[in-house]
GROMACS .gro file of C-alpha atoms in nm:
model
   96
    1MET     CA    1  17.843   6.400   8.810
    2PRO     CA    2  17.938   6.099   9.022
    3ALA     CA    3  18.218   6.031   8.767
    4LEU     CA    4  18.346   6.377   8.853
    5PHE     CA    5  18.352   6.330   9.228
    6LEU     CA    6  18.520   5.984   9.169
    7VAL     CA    7  18.788   6.148   8.982
    8LEU     CA    8  18.832   6.431   9.209
    9ALA     CA    9  18.851   6.174   9.503
   10LEU     CA   10  19.111   5.979   9.329
   11CYS     CA   11  19.327   6.287   9.255
   12LEU     CA   12  19.318   6.390   9.609
   13GLY     CA   13  19.397   6.043   9.725
   14ALA     CA   14  19.693   6.046   9.498
   15VAL     CA   15  19.832   6.381   9.629
   16SER     CA   16  19.775   6.240   9.990
   17LEU     CA   17  19.991   5.924   9.900
   18LEU     CA   18  20.257   6.132   9.756
   19GLY     CA   19  20.274   6.344  10.064
   20GLN     CA   20  20.291   6.016  10.275
   21GLN     CA   21  20.568   5.891  10.042
   22LEU     CA   22  20.781   6.219  10.075
   23ARG     CA   23  20.743   6.206  10.452
   24LEU     CA   24  20.869   5.846  10.456
   25SER     CA   25  21.174   5.927  10.236
   26ASP     CA   26  21.264   6.240  10.445
   27ALA     CA   27  21.236   6.007  10.766
   28ALA     CA   28  21.458   5.745  10.610
   29ALA     CA   29  21.725   5.995  10.529
   30ASP     CA   30  21.718   6.129  10.872
   31ALA     CA   31  21.738   5.779  11.039
   32ALA     CA   32  22.030   5.686  10.807
   33ARG     CA   33  22.216   6.000  10.894
   34ALA     CA   34  22.136   5.953  11.264
   35ALA     CA   35  22.258   5.590  11.258
   36GLY     CA   36  22.556   5.697  11.044
   37ARG     CA   37  22.666   5.938  11.326
   38GLY     CA   38  22.632   5.654  11.576
   39ASP     CA   39  22.316   5.728  11.755
   40ASP     CA   40  22.166   5.444  11.923
   41GLY     CA   41  21.888   5.240  11.786
   42ALA     CA   42  21.621   5.378  12.027
   43ARG     CA   43  21.707   5.725  11.929
   44VAL     CA   44  21.681   5.646  11.561
   45LEU     CA   45  21.340   5.477  11.610
   46ALA     CA   46  21.211   5.766  11.810
   47LEU     CA   47  21.314   6.004  11.517
   48VAL     CA   48  21.117   5.796  11.270
   49ALA     CA   49  20.818   5.749  11.496
   50ARG     CA   50  20.793   6.121  11.547
   51ALA     CA   51  20.806   6.188  11.164
   52VAL     CA   52  20.595   5.882  11.037
   53PRO     CA   53  20.389   5.713  11.323
   54GLY     CA   54  20.354   5.334  11.280
   55ALA     CA   55  20.638   5.309  11.019
   56GLY     CA   56  20.864   4.999  11.039
   57LEU     CA   57  21.239   5.067  11.033
   58GLY     CA   58  21.527   4.831  10.925
   59LEU     CA   59  21.877   4.937  10.968
   60GLU     CA   60  22.171   4.761  10.747
   61ARG     CA   61  22.544   4.810  10.724
   62ARG     CA   62  22.668   4.790  10.366
   63GLY     CA   63  23.038   4.840  10.362
   64GLU     CA   64  23.108   5.187  10.485
   65PHE     CA   65  22.744   5.294  10.449
   66VAL     CA   66  22.451   5.254  10.702
   67CYS     CA   67  22.124   5.213  10.516
   68ALA     CA   68  21.772   5.256  10.667
   69GLU     CA   69  21.462   5.115  10.512
   70LEU     CA   70  21.122   5.236  10.613
   71SER     CA   71  20.782   5.089  10.545
   72SER     CA   72  20.433   5.205  10.621
   73ASP     CA   73  20.074   5.125  10.545
   74ALA     CA   74  19.904   5.377  10.322
   75SER     CA   75  19.633   5.578  10.470
   76PHE     CA   76  19.426   5.620  10.156
   77GLY     CA   77  19.062   5.525  10.174
   78PRO     CA   78  18.927   5.234  10.385
   79ALA     CA   79  19.221   5.028  10.491
   80GLY     CA   80  19.455   5.196  10.232
   81PHE     CA   81  19.345   4.925   9.980
   82GLY     CA   82  19.643   4.726  10.093
   83LEU     CA   83  19.897   4.965   9.975
   84ARG     CA   84  20.235   4.952  10.155
   85LEU     CA   85  20.468   5.246  10.105
   86THR     CA   86  20.861   5.190  10.126
   87ALA     CA   87  21.163   5.412  10.125
   88SER     CA   88  21.539   5.367  10.187
   89SER     CA   89  21.843   5.599  10.224
   90CYS     CA   90  22.213   5.539  10.299
   91ALA     CA   91  22.459   5.756  10.480
   92LEU     CA   92  22.826   5.727  10.544
   93ALA     CA   93  22.906   5.541  10.863
   94GLY     CA   94  23.092   5.771  11.113
   95GLY     CA   95  23.000   6.076  10.940
   96LEU     CA   96  22.896   6.399  11.101
   0.00000   0.00000   0.00000
């Protein structure tokens, strides 16, 4: 019975991590599009903070693209087991 609870807890934790990763990926795409439109850094950071509180944001120009890289500590179990989730996305600079 304890093994069943352990497996169930790990499965639920994996689903939770997957949800966090999806939110981080969506926020990276939103941040890249906003930065590509020319929004200022504070607005992009506020957009990310609203979607994924506590996430770190890095913006970088790569030729005609603006890329956003987000990272956040995993909130799985006690201290997240030291896992760090990252996501990145790029958008055309000057796009609408």
